[in-house]
Short mmCIF file of C-alpha atoms and ligand atoms in Angstrom, two decimals:
data_model
loop_
_atom_site.label_atom_id
_atom_site.label_comp_id
_atom_site.label_asym_id
_atom_site.label_seq_id
_atom_site.Cartn_x
_atom_site.Cartn_y
_atom_site.Cartn_z
CA MET A 1 -74.31 30.76 -3.40
CA THR A 2 -73.84 31.50 0.40
CA GLY A 3 -75.59 27.96 1.61
CA LEU A 4 -73.15 26.01 -0.81
CA LEU A 5 -70.47 27.55 0.84
CA GLU A 6 -71.59 26.22 4.48
CA LYS A 7 -72.18 23.34 3.22
CA LYS A 8 -68.73 23.49 2.32
CA LYS A 9 -67.17 24.27 5.26
CA ARG A 10 -69.56 21.39 7.27
CA ILE A 11 -67.95 18.83 4.62
CA LEU A 12 -64.79 19.69 5.29
CA ASP A 13 -65.16 20.28 9.22
CA ASP A 14 -66.68 16.72 9.29
CA ILE A 15 -63.98 15.06 7.33
CA SER A 16 -61.05 16.50 9.58
CA ALA A 17 -63.10 14.92 12.67
CA SER A 18 -62.34 11.79 11.38
CA ALA A 19 -60.34 9.18 13.92
CA SER A 20 -59.50 6.58 11.99
CA PHE A 21 -58.71 5.42 8.64
CA GLU A 22 -62.05 2.97 9.15
CA GLU A 23 -63.95 6.45 9.23
CA THR A 24 -62.02 8.31 6.52
CA GLU A 25 -63.51 6.11 4.17
CA GLU A 26 -66.46 5.84 5.65
CA LYS A 27 -66.91 9.89 5.12
CA ARG A 28 -65.03 9.44 1.31
CA ILE A 29 -68.47 6.89 0.47
CA LYS A 30 -70.81 9.35 2.16
CA TYR A 31 -69.55 12.78 0.63
CA LEU A 32 -67.51 11.26 -3.28
CA SER A 33 -69.06 7.94 -4.10
CA LYS A 34 -71.57 7.92 -6.73
CA LYS A 35 -74.48 9.07 -4.66
CA GLY A 36 -72.49 10.84 -2.09
CA GLU A 37 -73.29 14.63 -1.28
CA ILE A 38 -70.81 16.30 -3.41
CA THR A 39 -71.67 14.07 -6.67
CA LEU A 40 -75.05 14.97 -5.44
CA LEU A 41 -74.75 18.22 -5.68
CA PHE A 42 -73.40 18.38 -9.59
CA GLU A 43 -76.91 17.49 -10.44
CA GLN A 44 -78.01 21.29 -8.81
CA ILE A 45 -76.12 23.08 -11.35
CA LYS A 46 -79.12 22.73 -13.96
CA THR A 47 -81.16 24.81 -11.17
CA VAL A 48 -78.78 27.40 -10.98
CA LEU A 49 -80.11 30.68 -12.56
CA PRO A 50 -77.45 31.04 -15.73
CA GLU A 51 -75.85 33.68 -14.53
CA ASN A 52 -74.66 31.51 -11.63
CA ARG A 53 -73.73 28.50 -13.00
CA LYS A 54 -70.28 28.94 -13.73
CA GLU A 55 -69.62 30.72 -10.35
CA PHE A 56 -71.76 27.34 -8.34
CA GLY A 57 -69.68 24.97 -10.95
CA GLN A 58 -66.28 26.64 -9.39
CA VAL A 59 -67.18 26.27 -5.79
CA LEU A 60 -68.39 23.04 -6.31
CA ASN A 61 -64.95 21.55 -8.32
CA ARG A 62 -62.47 23.26 -5.37
CA LEU A 63 -64.74 21.62 -2.32
CA ARG A 64 -64.52 18.09 -4.57
CA ASN A 65 -61.13 18.54 -4.64
CA GLN A 66 -59.85 19.90 -0.95
CA ALA A 67 -62.03 17.31 -0.05
CA LEU A 68 -60.37 14.28 -2.08
CA GLU A 69 -56.80 16.44 -1.01
CA LEU A 70 -57.81 16.18 2.69
CA ILE A 71 -59.45 12.53 2.67
CA ASN A 72 -55.76 11.28 1.12
CA GLU A 73 -53.80 13.18 3.75
CA MET A 74 -55.66 11.30 6.66
CA LYS A 75 -55.81 8.47 5.13
CA SER A 76 -51.75 8.20 4.72
CA LYS A 77 -51.80 10.19 8.03
CA TYR A 78 -53.53 6.97 9.66
CA SER A 79 -51.80 4.45 8.12
CA GLU A 80 -48.53 5.21 8.68
CA VAL A 81 -49.49 5.50 12.46
CA LYS A 82 -51.58 2.34 11.79
CA SER A 83 -47.52 0.52 10.53
CA GLU A 84 -46.02 2.25 13.70
CA LYS A 85 -47.67 -0.11 16.15
CA ILE A 86 -45.80 -0.99 18.66
CA ASP A 87 -46.35 -5.25 19.63
CA LEU A 88 -44.95 -4.96 23.10
CA THR A 89 -45.57 -8.86 22.82
CA LEU A 90 -42.69 -9.45 20.53
CA PRO A 91 -39.31 -10.66 21.47
CA GLY A 92 -36.27 -7.87 21.51
CA ARG A 93 -34.02 -7.58 18.56
CA ASN A 94 -30.30 -8.21 19.21
CA THR A 95 -28.38 -5.03 17.89
CA SER A 96 -25.33 -6.30 16.10
CA ALA A 97 -22.29 -4.60 17.85
CA GLY A 98 -19.29 -2.93 15.83
CA ARG A 99 -16.21 -5.10 15.91
CA TYR A 100 -12.50 -4.62 15.28
CA HIS A 101 -11.15 -5.45 12.13
CA PRO A 102 -8.49 -8.17 12.22
CA LEU A 103 -6.13 -6.20 10.64
CA ASN A 104 -6.56 -3.47 13.95
CA MET A 105 -6.19 -6.30 16.20
CA ILE A 106 -2.68 -7.43 14.95
CA LYS A 107 -1.43 -3.56 15.01
CA ASP A 108 -2.95 -3.48 18.88
CA ASP A 109 -0.48 -6.57 19.49
CA LEU A 110 2.34 -5.60 17.65
CA LYS A 111 2.47 -1.84 19.49
CA LYS A 112 1.64 -4.05 23.03
CA ILE A 113 4.51 -6.30 22.32
CA PHE A 114 6.88 -3.84 20.86
CA ASN A 115 6.06 -1.12 23.47
CA LYS A 116 7.10 -4.06 26.08
CA MET A 117 10.27 -4.19 24.38
CA GLY A 118 11.02 -0.39 24.47
CA PHE A 119 9.76 0.49 21.25
CA SER A 120 7.58 3.68 20.62
CA VAL A 121 5.12 4.20 18.05
CA ALA A 122 6.27 6.38 14.95
CA SER A 123 4.47 7.36 11.64
CA GLY A 124 5.19 9.12 8.31
CA PRO A 125 3.12 10.11 4.74
CA GLU A 126 1.75 8.10 2.61
CA VAL A 127 2.59 10.18 -0.12
CA GLU A 128 6.53 10.61 -0.27
CA THR A 129 9.36 11.85 -2.53
CA GLU A 130 11.66 10.09 -4.17
CA TYR A 131 14.07 11.04 -1.70
CA TYR A 132 12.56 9.67 1.55
CA ILE A 133 11.97 6.42 -0.86
CA PHE A 134 15.08 5.73 -2.64
CA ASP A 135 17.34 7.79 -2.50
CA ALA A 136 18.11 8.33 1.36
CA LEU A 137 17.31 4.54 1.43
CA ASN A 138 20.72 4.21 -0.32
CA MET A 139 18.90 2.47 -3.51
CA PRO A 140 20.42 2.68 -7.09
CA SER A 141 19.20 4.56 -9.63
CA TRP A 142 18.79 1.73 -11.64
CA HIS A 143 16.92 -0.09 -9.40
CA PRO A 144 13.12 -1.57 -10.43
CA ALA A 145 11.23 -0.63 -7.41
CA ARG A 146 11.89 3.15 -8.82
CA LYS A 147 9.91 2.07 -12.08
CA VAL A 148 6.14 2.96 -13.02
CA THR A 149 5.89 -0.58 -13.20
CA ASP A 150 6.67 -1.01 -9.44
CA SER A 151 5.66 1.74 -7.77
CA LEU A 152 2.19 3.86 -7.97
CA TYR A 153 3.24 7.72 -8.98
CA VAL A 154 1.28 10.78 -8.00
CA GLU A 155 3.24 13.32 -9.64
CA LYS A 156 6.27 13.69 -10.61
CA ASP A 157 9.09 12.78 -7.80
CA LYS A 158 6.11 11.81 -5.40
CA LEU A 159 4.80 8.19 -5.01
CA LEU A 160 2.80 6.21 -2.78
CA ARG A 161 4.77 4.80 -0.72
CA THR A 162 5.86 1.47 -1.58
CA GLU A 163 6.87 0.57 2.20
CA THR A 164 7.56 1.93 5.15
CA SER A 165 10.91 2.06 5.66
CA SER A 166 10.66 5.82 4.69
CA VAL A 167 9.41 6.37 8.67
CA GLN A 168 13.20 5.15 9.38
CA ILE A 169 14.54 8.30 7.88
CA ARG A 170 12.07 10.66 9.01
CA THR A 171 12.95 9.34 12.49
CA MET A 172 16.28 9.85 12.18
CA GLU A 173 16.29 12.99 10.63
CA LYS A 174 14.57 14.75 13.65
CA GLY A 175 17.21 13.84 16.20
CA LYS A 176 20.03 12.32 18.03
CA PRO A 177 20.61 8.38 18.74
CA PRO A 178 18.81 6.36 20.22
CA PHE A 179 16.14 5.81 18.57
CA ARG A 180 13.77 2.89 19.12
CA ILE A 181 10.77 2.91 17.12
CA ILE A 182 8.21 0.43 15.28
CA ALA A 183 6.09 2.44 12.42
CA PRO A 184 2.68 0.41 11.12
CA GLY A 185 0.86 1.74 8.16
CA ARG A 186 -0.07 1.45 4.66
CA ALA A 187 2.08 0.89 1.68
CA TYR A 188 1.22 0.66 -2.03
CA ARG A 189 3.03 -1.05 -4.77
CA ASN A 190 1.67 -1.25 -8.62
CA GLU A 191 1.24 -5.17 -8.17
CA LYS A 192 -0.68 -7.95 -8.92
CA GLU A 193 -3.28 -9.12 -6.47
CA ASN A 194 -2.95 -12.92 -5.12
CA ALA A 195 -3.54 -14.78 -2.38
CA THR A 196 -0.83 -13.79 -0.99
CA HIS A 197 0.01 -9.88 -2.71
CA THR A 198 -2.17 -7.27 -2.64
CA ALA A 199 -1.47 -3.49 -3.87
CA MET A 200 -2.63 -1.86 -1.13
CA PHE A 201 -1.09 -3.74 2.08
CA SER A 202 0.34 -3.15 5.60
CA GLN A 203 3.86 -3.15 7.01
CA CYS A 204 5.06 -2.82 10.53
CA GLU A 205 8.56 -0.90 10.13
CA GLY A 206 10.95 -1.61 13.10
CA LEU A 207 14.20 1.07 13.71
CA TYR A 208 16.99 0.13 16.63
CA VAL A 209 19.75 2.49 16.25
CA ASN A 210 22.43 2.95 19.24
CA LYS A 211 26.13 2.27 20.25
CA GLY A 212 26.70 -1.01 19.68
CA VAL A 213 23.62 -2.63 17.80
CA SER A 214 24.31 -6.25 16.83
CA PHE A 215 21.94 -8.57 14.71
CA ALA A 216 21.77 -10.98 17.72
CA GLU A 217 19.89 -8.51 19.03
CA LEU A 218 17.66 -8.48 15.73
CA LYS A 219 17.28 -11.84 16.04
CA GLY A 220 16.21 -12.08 19.56
CA THR A 221 13.62 -8.86 19.01
CA LEU A 222 12.00 -10.83 16.66
CA LYS A 223 12.05 -14.05 17.92
CA GLU A 224 10.97 -13.17 21.09
CA PHE A 225 7.81 -10.93 19.54
CA PHE A 226 7.02 -14.30 17.48
CA ARG A 227 6.96 -16.23 19.80
CA THR A 228 4.99 -13.75 21.99
CA LEU A 229 2.49 -13.34 19.25
CA TYR A 230 1.82 -17.15 18.14
CA GLY A 231 3.18 -18.86 21.25
CA LYS A 232 6.42 -20.43 22.65
CA ASP A 233 6.70 -23.30 20.14
CA THR A 234 6.56 -20.99 16.92
CA ILE A 235 9.24 -21.41 14.57
CA ILE A 236 10.58 -18.93 12.77
CA ARG A 237 13.91 -18.84 9.89
CA PHE A 238 16.33 -16.12 9.05
CA ARG A 239 17.12 -16.22 4.94
CA PRO A 240 20.14 -14.05 3.49
CA HIS A 241 18.75 -11.50 1.40
CA TYR A 242 19.39 -8.23 -0.41
CA PHE A 243 17.98 -5.20 0.27
CA PRO A 244 20.07 -1.71 -0.08
CA PHE A 245 19.12 -0.54 3.07
CA THR A 246 20.53 -2.92 5.35
CA GLU A 247 23.51 -4.86 5.23
CA PRO A 248 23.93 -7.75 6.28
CA SER A 249 20.00 -8.55 4.90
CA ALA A 250 17.80 -11.41 5.42
CA GLU A 251 14.20 -12.00 4.79
CA VAL A 252 12.02 -13.72 7.80
CA ASP A 253 9.81 -16.99 7.50
CA VAL A 254 7.61 -18.38 9.78
CA SER A 255 6.25 -22.09 9.26
CA CYS A 256 3.04 -22.45 7.06
CA PHE A 257 -0.38 -22.02 9.22
CA LYS A 258 -2.15 -24.18 6.62
CA CYS A 259 0.33 -27.38 5.83
CA LYS A 260 2.25 -26.95 9.32
CA GLY A 261 5.02 -27.06 7.17
CA LYS A 262 4.94 -29.88 4.71
CA GLY A 263 4.20 -27.76 1.94
CA CYS A 264 1.25 -26.71 0.46
CA PRO A 265 -0.07 -24.22 -2.43
CA LEU A 266 -0.45 -21.41 0.14
CA CYS A 267 3.32 -21.57 0.56
CA LYS A 268 3.90 -22.18 -2.85
CA MET A 269 5.33 -26.04 -1.47
CA SER A 270 7.82 -24.29 0.67
CA GLY A 271 6.60 -25.01 4.19
CA TRP A 272 7.34 -21.28 4.66
CA LEU A 273 5.40 -17.72 4.84
CA GLU A 274 7.52 -14.74 4.55
CA ILE A 275 6.66 -12.23 6.28
CA GLY A 276 8.72 -9.62 6.16
CA GLY A 277 12.99 -8.62 5.82
CA CYS A 278 15.45 -7.15 8.24
CA GLY A 279 19.15 -6.69 8.79
CA MET A 280 21.26 -3.89 9.74
CA VAL A 281 21.11 -0.23 9.02
CA HIS A 282 23.21 0.35 6.30
CA PRO A 283 26.04 3.05 7.15
CA ILE A 284 25.73 5.00 3.98
CA VAL A 285 21.82 5.41 5.10
CA LEU A 286 23.01 6.52 8.56
CA GLU A 287 25.82 8.85 7.06
CA ASN A 288 22.43 10.27 5.20
CA VAL A 289 20.94 11.56 8.65
CA GLY A 290 23.57 12.43 9.82
CA ILE A 291 24.88 10.13 12.06
CA ASP A 292 28.07 8.79 12.43
CA SER A 293 28.64 5.14 11.70
CA GLU A 294 31.63 4.32 13.04
CA GLU A 295 29.87 5.05 16.67
CA TYR A 296 26.58 3.91 15.92
CA THR A 297 25.33 0.84 14.24
CA GLY A 298 21.32 -0.51 14.32
CA PHE A 299 18.96 -2.62 12.64
CA ALA A 300 15.78 -2.76 11.27
CA PHE A 301 12.60 -4.34 10.13
CA GLY A 302 9.68 -4.50 7.70
CA LEU A 303 7.00 -7.27 8.42
CA GLY A 304 3.53 -7.60 6.65
CA ILE A 305 0.87 -7.19 8.45
CA GLU A 306 -2.13 -8.79 6.66
CA ARG A 307 0.95 -11.74 6.76
CA LEU A 308 1.04 -11.82 10.54
CA ALA A 309 -2.67 -11.74 10.55
CA MET A 310 -2.77 -14.89 7.96
CA LEU A 311 -1.48 -16.53 10.26
CA LYS A 312 -2.60 -15.54 13.61
CA PHE A 313 -6.36 -16.46 12.02
CA GLY A 314 -5.58 -18.92 9.45
CA VAL A 315 -6.61 -16.74 6.50
CA ASN A 316 -5.69 -18.24 3.15
CA ASP A 317 -6.57 -15.24 1.14
CA ILE A 318 -4.91 -11.62 2.13
CA ARG A 319 -7.86 -10.11 -0.47
CA ASP A 320 -10.50 -11.03 2.29
CA PHE A 321 -9.47 -8.56 4.84
CA PHE A 322 -10.39 -5.43 2.03
CA GLU A 323 -13.87 -7.23 1.14
CA ASN A 324 -15.69 -5.97 4.13
CA ASP A 325 -17.75 -9.20 3.97
CA LEU A 326 -19.76 -9.20 7.06
CA ARG A 327 -19.42 -12.85 6.79
CA PHE A 328 -15.58 -13.04 6.86
CA LEU A 329 -15.32 -10.27 9.58
CA GLU A 330 -18.40 -11.35 12.10
CA GLN A 331 -15.55 -14.35 13.16
CA PHE A 332 -13.26 -12.09 14.54
C1 LIG B 1 10.71 -4.24 2.19
O1 LIG B 1 9.53 -3.58 2.17
C2 LIG B 1 11.51 -4.06 3.49
N1 LIG B 1 11.36 -2.17 3.30
C3 LIG B 1 11.86 -4.38 3.84
C4 LIG B 1 13.24 -4.22 5.15
C5 LIG B 1 12.93 -3.37 6.51
C6 LIG B 1 14.09 -5.05 5.19
C7 LIG B 1 13.86 -2.76 6.88
C8 LIG B 1 14.82 -4.52 6.06
C9 LIG B 1 15.33 -3.57 7.08
P1 LIG B 1 9.69 -6.71 1.25
O2 LIG B 1 9.42 -5.99 0.04
O3 LIG B 1 10.20 -8.01 1.00
O4 LIG B 1 10.41 -5.80 2.35
O5 LIG B 1 8.34 -6.74 1.64
C10 LIG B 1 8.35 -7.05 3.19
C11 LIG B 1 7.28 -7.78 3.79
O6 LIG B 1 5.82 -6.77 3.75
C12 LIG B 1 6.68 -9.03 3.04
O7 LIG B 1 7.70 -9.90 3.83
C13 LIG B 1 5.27 -9.07 2.98
O8 LIG B 1 5.26 -9.63 4.05
C14 LIG B 1 4.73 -7.78 2.68
N2 LIG B 1 4.43 -7.50 1.30
C15 LIG B 1 5.79 -7.06 0.39
N3 LIG B 1 4.76 -6.99 -0.67
C16 LIG B 1 3.47 -7.34 0.01
C17 LIG B 1 1.95 -7.50 -1.43
N4 LIG B 1 1.87 -7.06 -2.29
N5 LIG B 1 1.12 -7.68 -0.11
C18 LIG B 1 0.62 -7.93 1.05
N6 LIG B 1 2.04 -8.05 1.21
C19 LIG B 1 3.41 -7.28 1.29
#
């Protein structure tokens, strides 16, 4: 038995000393193949005294299993090393750098342009109460926007904000005029998605409240913004509209980038793309936040950031911004 234990030590040491995958395979053949040393040891069982046979067999079995395990371990170690080999003659691989999402590029442009005109950046929560989204904004109780068919409620009286106009109220209730802010952020509506509408989108709210603010200043501010963003030849138009929180109100359109104003399916044959709403802050809204509407006036606007980006980059379908398709994103 002592002889067998010594053999066992020698064999395992010999396998461990293999310096490569190929050498380990040679050891497998040497010890475990049909004519291998360990296999042949099994034939000696019959020559061992009957009282020692059981123990002899157990030691042999253990030796065979340990040798096999060791060989497998060493082979997998050497094959890993093999696959890690570095070929210094190969040309280097380009690492692909991350880049700005086109919507973030537009948000940056918005902040830069409006900052130059004296607007600072404000923000508010995306989950809002009905007070900030509807009541304080003079939204009548019957208004369809209050319904679950239009808005996404989280619980009773709490909903995902349908527009960034709630930031107007949050800004004005904090202090005294003058206020001159923009608030870029997300908005959510229970909306059927198509090429120009998504259920989650972004808006940039704007608000300027001071003594003697006029509609002419609103038009001038938006004209200046669009010309800086898209170039001096940009054509925009103001269409009379209704918003409960502004009076008078208008919608702002920019000429369609796809058909250059001729009319196409994207602009519903009108030649114009609706970018946002605007108007003079309704006196009731000012009074709701404790501002004297006899002393102060203000203008407000809300621009769709995806629509701004569609025009800037010539994107036909708003859904492309949210699909994270690298073929789309790598173009910017
Ligand atoms: C509003 O949301 C008003 N709060 C805008 C406003 C602010 C008016 C301040 C007056 C004063 P409207 O629902 O039209 O208005 O949305 C404004 C812009 O957001 C749209 O012109 C469009 O560019 C964008 N928008 C609206 N709904 C979606 C949508 N589902 N998907 C993508 N963009 C949208």
